[in-house]
PDB file of C-alpha atoms in Angstrom:
ATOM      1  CA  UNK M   1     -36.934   3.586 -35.476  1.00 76.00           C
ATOM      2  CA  UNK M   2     -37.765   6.716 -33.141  1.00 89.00           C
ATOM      3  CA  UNK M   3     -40.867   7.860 -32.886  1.00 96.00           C
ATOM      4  CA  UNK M   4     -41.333  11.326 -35.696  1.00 98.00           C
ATOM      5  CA  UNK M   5     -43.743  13.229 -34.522  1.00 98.00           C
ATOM      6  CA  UNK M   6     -44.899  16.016 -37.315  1.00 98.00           C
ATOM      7  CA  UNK M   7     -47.207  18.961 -37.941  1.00 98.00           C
ATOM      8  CA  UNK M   8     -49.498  18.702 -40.998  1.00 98.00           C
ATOM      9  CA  UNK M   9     -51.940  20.190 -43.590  1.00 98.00           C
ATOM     10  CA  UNK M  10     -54.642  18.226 -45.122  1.00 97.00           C
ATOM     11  CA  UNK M  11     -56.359  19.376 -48.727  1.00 96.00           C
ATOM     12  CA  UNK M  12     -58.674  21.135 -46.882  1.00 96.00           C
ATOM     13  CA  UNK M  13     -56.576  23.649 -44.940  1.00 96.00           C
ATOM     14  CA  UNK M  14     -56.571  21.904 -41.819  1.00 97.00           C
ATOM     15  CA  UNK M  15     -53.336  21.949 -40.140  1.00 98.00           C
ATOM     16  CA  UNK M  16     -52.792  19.716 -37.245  1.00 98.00           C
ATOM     17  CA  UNK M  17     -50.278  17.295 -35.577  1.00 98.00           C
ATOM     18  CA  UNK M  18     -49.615  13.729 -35.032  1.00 98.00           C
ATOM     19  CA  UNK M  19     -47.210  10.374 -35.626  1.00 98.00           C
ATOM     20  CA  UNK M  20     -45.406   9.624 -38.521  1.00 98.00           C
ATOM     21  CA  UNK M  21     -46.056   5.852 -38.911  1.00 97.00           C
ATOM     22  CA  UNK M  22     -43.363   3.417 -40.900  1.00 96.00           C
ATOM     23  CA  UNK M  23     -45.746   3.496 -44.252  1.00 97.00           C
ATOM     24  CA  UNK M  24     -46.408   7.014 -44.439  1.00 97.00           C
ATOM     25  CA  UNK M  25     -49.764   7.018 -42.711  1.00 98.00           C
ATOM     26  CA  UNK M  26     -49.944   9.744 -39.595  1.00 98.00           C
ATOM     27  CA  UNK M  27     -51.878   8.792 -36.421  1.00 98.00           C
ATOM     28  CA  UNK M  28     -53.261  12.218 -35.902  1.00 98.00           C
ATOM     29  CA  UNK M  29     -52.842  13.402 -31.833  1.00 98.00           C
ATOM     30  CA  UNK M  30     -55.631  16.486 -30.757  1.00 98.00           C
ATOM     31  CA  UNK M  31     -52.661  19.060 -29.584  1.00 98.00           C
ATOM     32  CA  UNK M  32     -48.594  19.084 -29.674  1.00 98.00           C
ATOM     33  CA  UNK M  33     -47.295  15.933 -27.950  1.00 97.00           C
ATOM     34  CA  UNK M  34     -45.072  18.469 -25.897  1.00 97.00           C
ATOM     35  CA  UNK M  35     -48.365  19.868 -24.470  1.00 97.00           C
ATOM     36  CA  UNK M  36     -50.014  16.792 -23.969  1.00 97.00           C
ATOM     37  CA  UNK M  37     -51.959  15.697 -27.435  1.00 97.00           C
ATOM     38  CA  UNK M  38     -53.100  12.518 -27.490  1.00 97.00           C
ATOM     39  CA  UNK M  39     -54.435  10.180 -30.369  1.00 97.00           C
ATOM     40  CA  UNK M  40     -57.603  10.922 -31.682  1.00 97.00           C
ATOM     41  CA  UNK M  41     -58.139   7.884 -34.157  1.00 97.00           C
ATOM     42  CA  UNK M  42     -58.387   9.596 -36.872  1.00 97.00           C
ATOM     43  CA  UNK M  43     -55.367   8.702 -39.678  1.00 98.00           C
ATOM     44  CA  UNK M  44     -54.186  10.274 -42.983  1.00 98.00           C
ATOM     45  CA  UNK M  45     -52.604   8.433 -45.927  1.00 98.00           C
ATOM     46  CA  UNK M  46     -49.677   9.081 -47.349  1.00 97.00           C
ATOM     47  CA  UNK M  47     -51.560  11.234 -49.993  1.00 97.00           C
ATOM     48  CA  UNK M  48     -53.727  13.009 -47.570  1.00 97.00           C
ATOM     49  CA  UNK M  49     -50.931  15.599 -46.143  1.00 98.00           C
ATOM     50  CA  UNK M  50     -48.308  17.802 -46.716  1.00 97.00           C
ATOM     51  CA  UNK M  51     -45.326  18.206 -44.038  1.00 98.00           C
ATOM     52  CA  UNK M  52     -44.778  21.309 -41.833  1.00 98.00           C
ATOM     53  CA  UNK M  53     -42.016  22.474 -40.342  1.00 98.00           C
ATOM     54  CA  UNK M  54     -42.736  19.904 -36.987  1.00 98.00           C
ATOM     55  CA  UNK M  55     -43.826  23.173 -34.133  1.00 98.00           C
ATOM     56  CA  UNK M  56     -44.530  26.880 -34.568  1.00 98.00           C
ATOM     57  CA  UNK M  57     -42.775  28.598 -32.505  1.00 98.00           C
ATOM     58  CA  UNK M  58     -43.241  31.705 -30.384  1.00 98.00           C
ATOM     59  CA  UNK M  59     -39.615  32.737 -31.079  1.00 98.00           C
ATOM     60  CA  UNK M  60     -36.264  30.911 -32.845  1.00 98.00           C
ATOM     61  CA  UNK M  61     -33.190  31.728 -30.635  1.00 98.00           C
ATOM     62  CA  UNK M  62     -29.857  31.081 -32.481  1.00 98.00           C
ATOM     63  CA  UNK M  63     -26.311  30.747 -31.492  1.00 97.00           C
ATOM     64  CA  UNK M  64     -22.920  31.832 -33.170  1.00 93.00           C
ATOM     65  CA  UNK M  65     -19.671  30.202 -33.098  1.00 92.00           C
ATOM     66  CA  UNK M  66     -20.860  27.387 -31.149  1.00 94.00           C
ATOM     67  CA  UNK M  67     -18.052  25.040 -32.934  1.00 91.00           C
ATOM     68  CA  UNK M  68     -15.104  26.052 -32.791  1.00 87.00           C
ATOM     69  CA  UNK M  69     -14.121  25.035 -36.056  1.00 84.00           C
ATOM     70  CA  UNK M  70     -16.432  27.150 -37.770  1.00 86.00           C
ATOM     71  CA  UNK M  71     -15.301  30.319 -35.228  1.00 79.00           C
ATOM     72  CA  UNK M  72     -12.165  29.999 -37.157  1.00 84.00           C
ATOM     73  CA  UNK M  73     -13.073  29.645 -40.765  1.00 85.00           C
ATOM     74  CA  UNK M  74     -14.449  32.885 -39.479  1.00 79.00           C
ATOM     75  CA  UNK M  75     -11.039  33.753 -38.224  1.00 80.00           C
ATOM     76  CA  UNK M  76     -13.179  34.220 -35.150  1.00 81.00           C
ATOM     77  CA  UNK M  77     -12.273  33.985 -31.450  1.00 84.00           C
ATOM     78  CA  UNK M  78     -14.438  31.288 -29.535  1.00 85.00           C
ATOM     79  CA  UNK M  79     -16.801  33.354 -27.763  1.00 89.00           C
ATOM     80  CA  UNK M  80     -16.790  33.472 -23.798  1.00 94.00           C
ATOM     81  CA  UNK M  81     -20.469  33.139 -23.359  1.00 96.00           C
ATOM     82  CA  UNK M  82     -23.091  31.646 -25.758  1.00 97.00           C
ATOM     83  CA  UNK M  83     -23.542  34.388 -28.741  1.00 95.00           C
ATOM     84  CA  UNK M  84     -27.771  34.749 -29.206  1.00 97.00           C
ATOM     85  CA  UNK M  85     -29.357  35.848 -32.192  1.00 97.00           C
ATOM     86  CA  UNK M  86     -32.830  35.950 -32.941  1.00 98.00           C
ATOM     87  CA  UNK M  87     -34.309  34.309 -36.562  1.00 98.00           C
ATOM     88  CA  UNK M  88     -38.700  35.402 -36.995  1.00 98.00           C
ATOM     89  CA  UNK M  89     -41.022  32.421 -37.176  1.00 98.00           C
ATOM     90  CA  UNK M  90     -41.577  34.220 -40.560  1.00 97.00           C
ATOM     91  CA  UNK M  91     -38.357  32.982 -41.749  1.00 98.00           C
ATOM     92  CA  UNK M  92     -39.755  29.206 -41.379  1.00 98.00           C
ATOM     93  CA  UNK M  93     -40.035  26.529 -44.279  1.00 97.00           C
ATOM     94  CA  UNK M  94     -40.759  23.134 -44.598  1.00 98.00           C
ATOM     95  CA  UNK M  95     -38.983  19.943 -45.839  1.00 98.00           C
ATOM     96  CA  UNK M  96     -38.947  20.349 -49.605  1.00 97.00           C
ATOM     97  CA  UNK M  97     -40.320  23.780 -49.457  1.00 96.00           C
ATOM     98  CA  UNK M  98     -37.990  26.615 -51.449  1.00 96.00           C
ATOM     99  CA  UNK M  99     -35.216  28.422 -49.759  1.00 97.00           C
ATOM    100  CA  UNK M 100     -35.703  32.210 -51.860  1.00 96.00           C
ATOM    101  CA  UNK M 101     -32.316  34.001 -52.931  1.00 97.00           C
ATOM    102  CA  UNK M 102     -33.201  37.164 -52.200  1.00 96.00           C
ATOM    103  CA  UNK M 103     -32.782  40.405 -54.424  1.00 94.00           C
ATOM    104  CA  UNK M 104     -30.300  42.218 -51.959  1.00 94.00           C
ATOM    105  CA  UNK M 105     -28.090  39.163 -51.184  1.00 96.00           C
ATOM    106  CA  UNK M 106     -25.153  38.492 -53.342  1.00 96.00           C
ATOM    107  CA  UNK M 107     -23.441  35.984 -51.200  1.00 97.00           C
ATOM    108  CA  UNK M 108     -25.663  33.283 -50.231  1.00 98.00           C
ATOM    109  CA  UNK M 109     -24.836  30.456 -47.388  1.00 98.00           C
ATOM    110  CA  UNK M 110     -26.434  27.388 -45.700  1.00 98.00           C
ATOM    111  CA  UNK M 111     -25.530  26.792 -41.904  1.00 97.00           C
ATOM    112  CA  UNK M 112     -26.657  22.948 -40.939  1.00 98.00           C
ATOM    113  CA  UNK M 113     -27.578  22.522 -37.440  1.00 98.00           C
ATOM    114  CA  UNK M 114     -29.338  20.518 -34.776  1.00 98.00           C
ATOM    115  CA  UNK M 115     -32.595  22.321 -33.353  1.00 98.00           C
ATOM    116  CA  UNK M 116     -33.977  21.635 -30.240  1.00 98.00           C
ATOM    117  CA  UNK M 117     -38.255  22.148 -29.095  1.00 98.00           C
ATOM    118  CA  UNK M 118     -38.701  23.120 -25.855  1.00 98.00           C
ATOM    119  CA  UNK M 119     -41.562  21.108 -23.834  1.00 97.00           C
ATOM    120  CA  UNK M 120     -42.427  23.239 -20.998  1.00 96.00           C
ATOM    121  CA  UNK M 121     -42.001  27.099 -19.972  1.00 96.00           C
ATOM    122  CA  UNK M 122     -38.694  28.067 -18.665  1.00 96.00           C
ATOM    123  CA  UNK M 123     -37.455  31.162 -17.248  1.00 96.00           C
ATOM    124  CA  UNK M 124     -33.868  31.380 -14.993  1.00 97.00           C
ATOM    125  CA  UNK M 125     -33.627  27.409 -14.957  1.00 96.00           C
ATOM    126  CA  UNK M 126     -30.501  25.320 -13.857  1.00 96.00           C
ATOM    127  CA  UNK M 127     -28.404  23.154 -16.465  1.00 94.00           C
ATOM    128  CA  UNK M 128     -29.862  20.163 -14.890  1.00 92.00           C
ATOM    129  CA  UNK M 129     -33.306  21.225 -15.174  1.00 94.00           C
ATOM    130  CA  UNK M 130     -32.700  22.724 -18.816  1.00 93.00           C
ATOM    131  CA  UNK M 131     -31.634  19.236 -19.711  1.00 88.00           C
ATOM    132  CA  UNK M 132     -35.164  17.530 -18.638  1.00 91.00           C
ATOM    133  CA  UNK M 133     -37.160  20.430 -20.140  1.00 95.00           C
ATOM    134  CA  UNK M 134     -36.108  19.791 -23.997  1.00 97.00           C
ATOM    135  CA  UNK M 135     -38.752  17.788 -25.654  1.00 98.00           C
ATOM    136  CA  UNK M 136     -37.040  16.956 -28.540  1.00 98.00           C
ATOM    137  CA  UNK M 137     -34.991  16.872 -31.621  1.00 98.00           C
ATOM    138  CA  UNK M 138     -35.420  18.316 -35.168  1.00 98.00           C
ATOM    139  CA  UNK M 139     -32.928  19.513 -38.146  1.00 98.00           C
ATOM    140  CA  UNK M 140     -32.215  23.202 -38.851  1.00 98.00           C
ATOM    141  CA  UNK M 141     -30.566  25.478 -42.192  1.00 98.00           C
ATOM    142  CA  UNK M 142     -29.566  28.953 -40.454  1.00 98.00           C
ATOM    143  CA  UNK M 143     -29.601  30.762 -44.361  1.00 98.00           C
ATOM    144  CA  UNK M 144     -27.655  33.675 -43.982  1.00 98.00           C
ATOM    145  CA  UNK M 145     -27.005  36.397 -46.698  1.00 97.00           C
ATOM    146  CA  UNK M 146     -23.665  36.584 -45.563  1.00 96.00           C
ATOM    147  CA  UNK M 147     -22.656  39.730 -47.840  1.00 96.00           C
ATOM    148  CA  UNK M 148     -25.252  41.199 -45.608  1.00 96.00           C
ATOM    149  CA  UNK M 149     -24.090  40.449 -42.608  1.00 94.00           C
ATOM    150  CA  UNK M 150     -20.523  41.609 -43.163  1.00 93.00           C
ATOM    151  CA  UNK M 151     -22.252  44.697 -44.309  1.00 95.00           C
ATOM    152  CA  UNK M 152     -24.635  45.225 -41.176  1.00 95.00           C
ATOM    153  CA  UNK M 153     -23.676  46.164 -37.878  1.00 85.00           C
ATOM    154  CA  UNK M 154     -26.139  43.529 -36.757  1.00 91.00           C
ATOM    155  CA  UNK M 155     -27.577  40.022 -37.835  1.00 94.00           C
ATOM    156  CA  UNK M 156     -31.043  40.313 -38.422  1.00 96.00           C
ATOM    157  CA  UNK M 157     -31.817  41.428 -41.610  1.00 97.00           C
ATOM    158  CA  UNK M 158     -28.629  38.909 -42.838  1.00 97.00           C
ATOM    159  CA  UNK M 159     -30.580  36.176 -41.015  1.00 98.00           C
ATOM    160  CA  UNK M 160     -34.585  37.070 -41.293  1.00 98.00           C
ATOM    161  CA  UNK M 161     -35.682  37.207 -45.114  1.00 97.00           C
ATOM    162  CA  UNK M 162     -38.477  34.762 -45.546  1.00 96.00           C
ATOM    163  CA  UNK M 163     -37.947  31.249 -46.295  1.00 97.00           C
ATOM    164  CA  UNK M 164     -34.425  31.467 -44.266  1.00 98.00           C
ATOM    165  CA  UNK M 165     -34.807  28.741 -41.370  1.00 98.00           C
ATOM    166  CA  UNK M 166     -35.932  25.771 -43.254  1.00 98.00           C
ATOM    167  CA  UNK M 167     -36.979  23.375 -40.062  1.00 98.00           C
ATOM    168  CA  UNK M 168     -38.272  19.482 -40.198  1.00 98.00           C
ATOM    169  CA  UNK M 169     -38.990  17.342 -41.451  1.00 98.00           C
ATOM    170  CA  UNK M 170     -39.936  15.851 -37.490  1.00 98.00           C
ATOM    171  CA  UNK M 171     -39.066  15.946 -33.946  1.00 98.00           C
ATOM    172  CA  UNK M 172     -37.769  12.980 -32.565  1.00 98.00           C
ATOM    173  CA  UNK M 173     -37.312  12.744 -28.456  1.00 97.00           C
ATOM    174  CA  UNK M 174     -34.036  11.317 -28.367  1.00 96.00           C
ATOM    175  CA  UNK M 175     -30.538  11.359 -30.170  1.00 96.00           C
ATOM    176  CA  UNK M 176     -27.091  10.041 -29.604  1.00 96.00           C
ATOM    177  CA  UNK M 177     -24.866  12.522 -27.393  1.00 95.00           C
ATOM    178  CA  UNK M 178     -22.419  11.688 -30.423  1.00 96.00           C
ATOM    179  CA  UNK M 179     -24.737  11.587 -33.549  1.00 98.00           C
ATOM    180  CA  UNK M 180     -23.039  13.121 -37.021  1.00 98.00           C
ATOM    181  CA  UNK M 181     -24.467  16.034 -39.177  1.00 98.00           C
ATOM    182  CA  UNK M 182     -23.702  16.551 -42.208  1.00 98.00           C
ATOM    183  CA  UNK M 183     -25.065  18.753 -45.078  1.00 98.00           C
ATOM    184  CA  UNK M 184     -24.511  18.291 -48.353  1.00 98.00           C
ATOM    185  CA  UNK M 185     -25.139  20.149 -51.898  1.00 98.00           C
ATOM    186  CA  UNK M 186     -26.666  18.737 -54.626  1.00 97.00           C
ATOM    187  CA  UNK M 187     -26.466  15.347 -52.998  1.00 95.00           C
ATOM    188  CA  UNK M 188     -26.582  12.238 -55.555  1.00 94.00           C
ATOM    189  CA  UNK M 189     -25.751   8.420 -54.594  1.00 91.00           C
ATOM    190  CA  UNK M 190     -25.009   5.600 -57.241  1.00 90.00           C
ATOM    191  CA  UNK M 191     -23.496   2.274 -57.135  1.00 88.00           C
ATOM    192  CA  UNK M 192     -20.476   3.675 -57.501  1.00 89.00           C
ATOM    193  CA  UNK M 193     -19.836   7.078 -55.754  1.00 90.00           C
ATOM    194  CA  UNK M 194     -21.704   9.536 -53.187  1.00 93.00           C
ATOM    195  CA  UNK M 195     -21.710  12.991 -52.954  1.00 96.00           C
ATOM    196  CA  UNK M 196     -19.302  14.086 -50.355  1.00 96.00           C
ATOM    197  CA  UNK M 197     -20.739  15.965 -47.216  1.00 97.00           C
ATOM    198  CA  UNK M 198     -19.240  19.789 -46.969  1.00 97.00           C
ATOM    199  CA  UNK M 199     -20.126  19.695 -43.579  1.00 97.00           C
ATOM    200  CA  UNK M 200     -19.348  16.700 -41.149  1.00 97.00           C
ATOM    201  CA  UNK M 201     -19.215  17.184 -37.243  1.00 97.00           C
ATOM    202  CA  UNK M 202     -20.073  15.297 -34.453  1.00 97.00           C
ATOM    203  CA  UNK M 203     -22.625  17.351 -32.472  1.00 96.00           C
ATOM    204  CA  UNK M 204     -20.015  16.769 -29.218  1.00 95.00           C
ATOM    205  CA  UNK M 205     -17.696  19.201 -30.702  1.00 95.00           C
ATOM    206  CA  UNK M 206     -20.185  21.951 -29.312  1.00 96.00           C
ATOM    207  CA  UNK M 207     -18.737  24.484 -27.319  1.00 95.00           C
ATOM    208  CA  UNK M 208     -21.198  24.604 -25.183  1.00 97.00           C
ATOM    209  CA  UNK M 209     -23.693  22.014 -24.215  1.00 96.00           C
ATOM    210  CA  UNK M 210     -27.517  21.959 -24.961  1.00 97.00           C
ATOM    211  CA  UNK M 211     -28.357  22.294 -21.533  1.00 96.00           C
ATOM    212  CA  UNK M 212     -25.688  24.726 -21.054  1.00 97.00           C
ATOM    213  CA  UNK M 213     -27.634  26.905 -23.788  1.00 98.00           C
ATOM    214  CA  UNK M 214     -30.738  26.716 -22.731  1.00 98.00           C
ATOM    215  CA  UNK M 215     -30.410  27.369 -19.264  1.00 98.00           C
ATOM    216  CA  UNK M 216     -28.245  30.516 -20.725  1.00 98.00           C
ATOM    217  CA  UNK M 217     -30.871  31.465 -22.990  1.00 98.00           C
ATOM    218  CA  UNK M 218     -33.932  30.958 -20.078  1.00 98.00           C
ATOM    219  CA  UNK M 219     -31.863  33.637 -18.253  1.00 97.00           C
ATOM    220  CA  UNK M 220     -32.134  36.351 -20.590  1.00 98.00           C
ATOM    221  CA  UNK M 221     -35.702  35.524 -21.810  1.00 98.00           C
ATOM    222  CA  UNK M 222     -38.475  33.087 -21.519  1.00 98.00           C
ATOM    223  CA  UNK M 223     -39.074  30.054 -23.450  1.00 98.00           C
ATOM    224  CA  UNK M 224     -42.474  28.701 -23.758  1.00 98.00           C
ATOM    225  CA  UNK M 225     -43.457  25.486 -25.175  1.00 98.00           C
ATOM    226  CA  UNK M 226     -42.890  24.780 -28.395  1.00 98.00           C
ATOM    227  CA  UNK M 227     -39.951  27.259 -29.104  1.00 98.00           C
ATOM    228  CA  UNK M 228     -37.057  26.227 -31.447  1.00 98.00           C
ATOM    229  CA  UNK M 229     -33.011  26.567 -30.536  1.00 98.00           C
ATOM    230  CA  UNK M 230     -30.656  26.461 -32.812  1.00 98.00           C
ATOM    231  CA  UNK M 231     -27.434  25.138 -31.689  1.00 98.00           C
ATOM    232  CA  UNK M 232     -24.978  26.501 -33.794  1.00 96.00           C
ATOM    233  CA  UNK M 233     -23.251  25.300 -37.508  1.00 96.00           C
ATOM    234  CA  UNK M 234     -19.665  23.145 -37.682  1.00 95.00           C
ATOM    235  CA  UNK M 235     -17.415  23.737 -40.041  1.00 93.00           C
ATOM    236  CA  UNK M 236     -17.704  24.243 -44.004  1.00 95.00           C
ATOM    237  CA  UNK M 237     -20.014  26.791 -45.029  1.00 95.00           C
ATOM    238  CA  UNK M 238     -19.636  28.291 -48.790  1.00 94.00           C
ATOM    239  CA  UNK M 239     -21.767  29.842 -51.200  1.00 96.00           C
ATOM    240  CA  UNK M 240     -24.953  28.608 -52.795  1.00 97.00           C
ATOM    241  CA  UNK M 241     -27.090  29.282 -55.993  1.00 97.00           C
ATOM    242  CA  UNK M 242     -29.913  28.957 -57.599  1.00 96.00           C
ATOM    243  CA  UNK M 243     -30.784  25.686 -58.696  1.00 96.00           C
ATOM    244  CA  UNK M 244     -28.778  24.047 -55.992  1.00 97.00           C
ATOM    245  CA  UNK M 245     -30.722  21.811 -53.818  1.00 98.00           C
ATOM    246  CA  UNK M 246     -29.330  21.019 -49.395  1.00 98.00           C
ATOM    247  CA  UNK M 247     -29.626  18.460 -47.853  1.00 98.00           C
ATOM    248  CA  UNK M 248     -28.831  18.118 -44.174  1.00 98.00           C
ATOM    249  CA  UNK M 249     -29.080  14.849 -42.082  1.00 98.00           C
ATOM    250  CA  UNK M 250     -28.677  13.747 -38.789  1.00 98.00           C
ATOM    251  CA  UNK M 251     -27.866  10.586 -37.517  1.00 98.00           C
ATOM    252  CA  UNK M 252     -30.909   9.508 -35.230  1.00 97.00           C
ATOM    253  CA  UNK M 253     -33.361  12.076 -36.683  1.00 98.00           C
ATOM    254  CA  UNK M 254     -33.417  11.934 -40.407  1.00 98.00           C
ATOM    255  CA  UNK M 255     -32.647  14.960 -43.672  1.00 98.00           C
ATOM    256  CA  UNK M 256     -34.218  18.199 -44.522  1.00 98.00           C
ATOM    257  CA  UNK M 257     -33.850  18.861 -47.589  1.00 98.00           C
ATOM    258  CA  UNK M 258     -34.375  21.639 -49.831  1.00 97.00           C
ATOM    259  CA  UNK M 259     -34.033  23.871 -53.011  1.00 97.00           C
ATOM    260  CA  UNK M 260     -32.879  27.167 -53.694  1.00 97.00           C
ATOM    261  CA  UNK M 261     -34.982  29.474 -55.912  1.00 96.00           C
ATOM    262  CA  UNK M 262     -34.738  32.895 -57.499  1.00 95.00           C
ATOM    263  CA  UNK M 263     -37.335  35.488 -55.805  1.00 91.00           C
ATOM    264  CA  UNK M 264     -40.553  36.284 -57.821  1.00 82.00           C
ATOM    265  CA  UNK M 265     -42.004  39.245 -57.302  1.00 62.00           C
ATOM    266  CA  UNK M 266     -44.925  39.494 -54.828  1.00 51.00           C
ATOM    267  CA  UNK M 267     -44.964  36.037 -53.729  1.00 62.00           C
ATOM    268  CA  UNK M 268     -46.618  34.729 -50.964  1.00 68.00           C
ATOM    269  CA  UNK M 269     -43.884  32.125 -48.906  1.00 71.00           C
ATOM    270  CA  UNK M 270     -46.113  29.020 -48.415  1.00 72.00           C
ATOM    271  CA  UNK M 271     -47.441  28.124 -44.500  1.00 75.00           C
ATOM    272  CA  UNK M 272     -44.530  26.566 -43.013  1.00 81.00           C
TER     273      UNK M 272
END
């Protein structure tokens, strides 16, 4: 199995970063591996943590209509150049924390995607050195309040409201150029039968590459270590509601999953 690397909080507040080990224990590292952390012997049990989202990033840069498949459920023209959004760090959950429907939104969606963490800063960089400067590999849920974004003449309140980039559960430094993602609502397995995936794309059917986007993206603004891209959603996107629970895997890096919640009044969204 691939190395997960993960950001944690202990009981006492403490939030730092290490290795996911095979039984659950974390090997904690003194700083993110992408800027050099290395072990400091020091290990939690399985019961001595609670999951992240895997980096905190300085910014989350998004892209639309990166699959052409979903351009057209759209009835959408396959953009010439990469289409950028911007989601706030604000927006960020964890694995198993609660996606909130919020009171404005009628017309909820989930948009599965691979997210890549950027190692190193990068600013006007080639394809070939974009490729060599992503660190690694986590899973991504664009929410978007898609009544709201019909409605607005741009994206950001449709994609901003707290809790609406669920991000984890860990980075891994490596996938398949091939691997599958698929999301899936209200997923159950049994001897017998297994939730089918609404969403199931190989992450080749990109319109444009990952190095291709980032070395787009470094030339309008600068990425620093630790920042989060999100590549773009296949195919299959519908409604959601309250009580549903989403879970999105990909091969090579693992499922984020998580629940959708009606919004309580002057609630606090958890540290992500």
């Amino acid at each position: 199995m691939a190395k997960r690397y993960v950001r944690v909080k202990t009981p006492q507040g403490q939030v730092l970063y290490g290795l996911l080990q095979l039984n659950w224990e974390v090997q904690i590292i003194d700083a993110p591996a992408w800027l050099g952390g290395q072990p400091t012997g020091e290990i939690l049990e399985p019961d001595g943590y609670q999951l992240l989202t895997p980096c905190a990033p300085s910014k989350i840069v998004a892209v639309g209509h990166n699959y052409a498949a979903h351009a057209a459920e759209f009835n959408q023209a396959v953009p010439p150049e990469p289409l950028l959004f911007l989601k706030p760090p604000s927006s960020l959950v964890a694995h198993q924390q609660n996606i909130v429907y919020p009171t404005p939104c009628q017309q909820l969606e989930f948009e599965g995607e691979l997210a890549l963490v950027i190692g190193d800063r990068l600013h006007h960089c080639s394809e070939e050195e974009a490729h060599q400067k992503i660190w690694g590999y986590t899973i991504a849920n664009d929410v978007t309040a898609r009544d709201l974004q019909r409605q607005d003449a741009q994206w950001t309140r449709a994609k901003g409201f707290d809790t609406f980039c669920p991000l984890g559960p860990w980075i891994v430094r490596e996938i398949s150029p091939d691997a599958r993602l698929r999301t899936y609502i209200n997923y159950v397995k049994t001897e017998e039968s297994e939730t089918e995936p609404v969403q199931d794309a190989s992450i080749q059917d990109m319109v444009f590459s990952l190095a291709q986007l980032v070395s787009y993206i470094s030339q309008v603004m600068t990425l620093l270590p630790g920042d989060v891209i999100l590549t773009g959603t296949p195919a299959g996107v519908k409604p959601i509601q309250v009580g549903d629970r989403l879970l999105i895997t990909i091969e090579g890096i693992g499922a984020l999953e998580n629940p959708i919640v009606a919004p309580v009044e002057s609630a606090t969204p958890p540290l992500p």
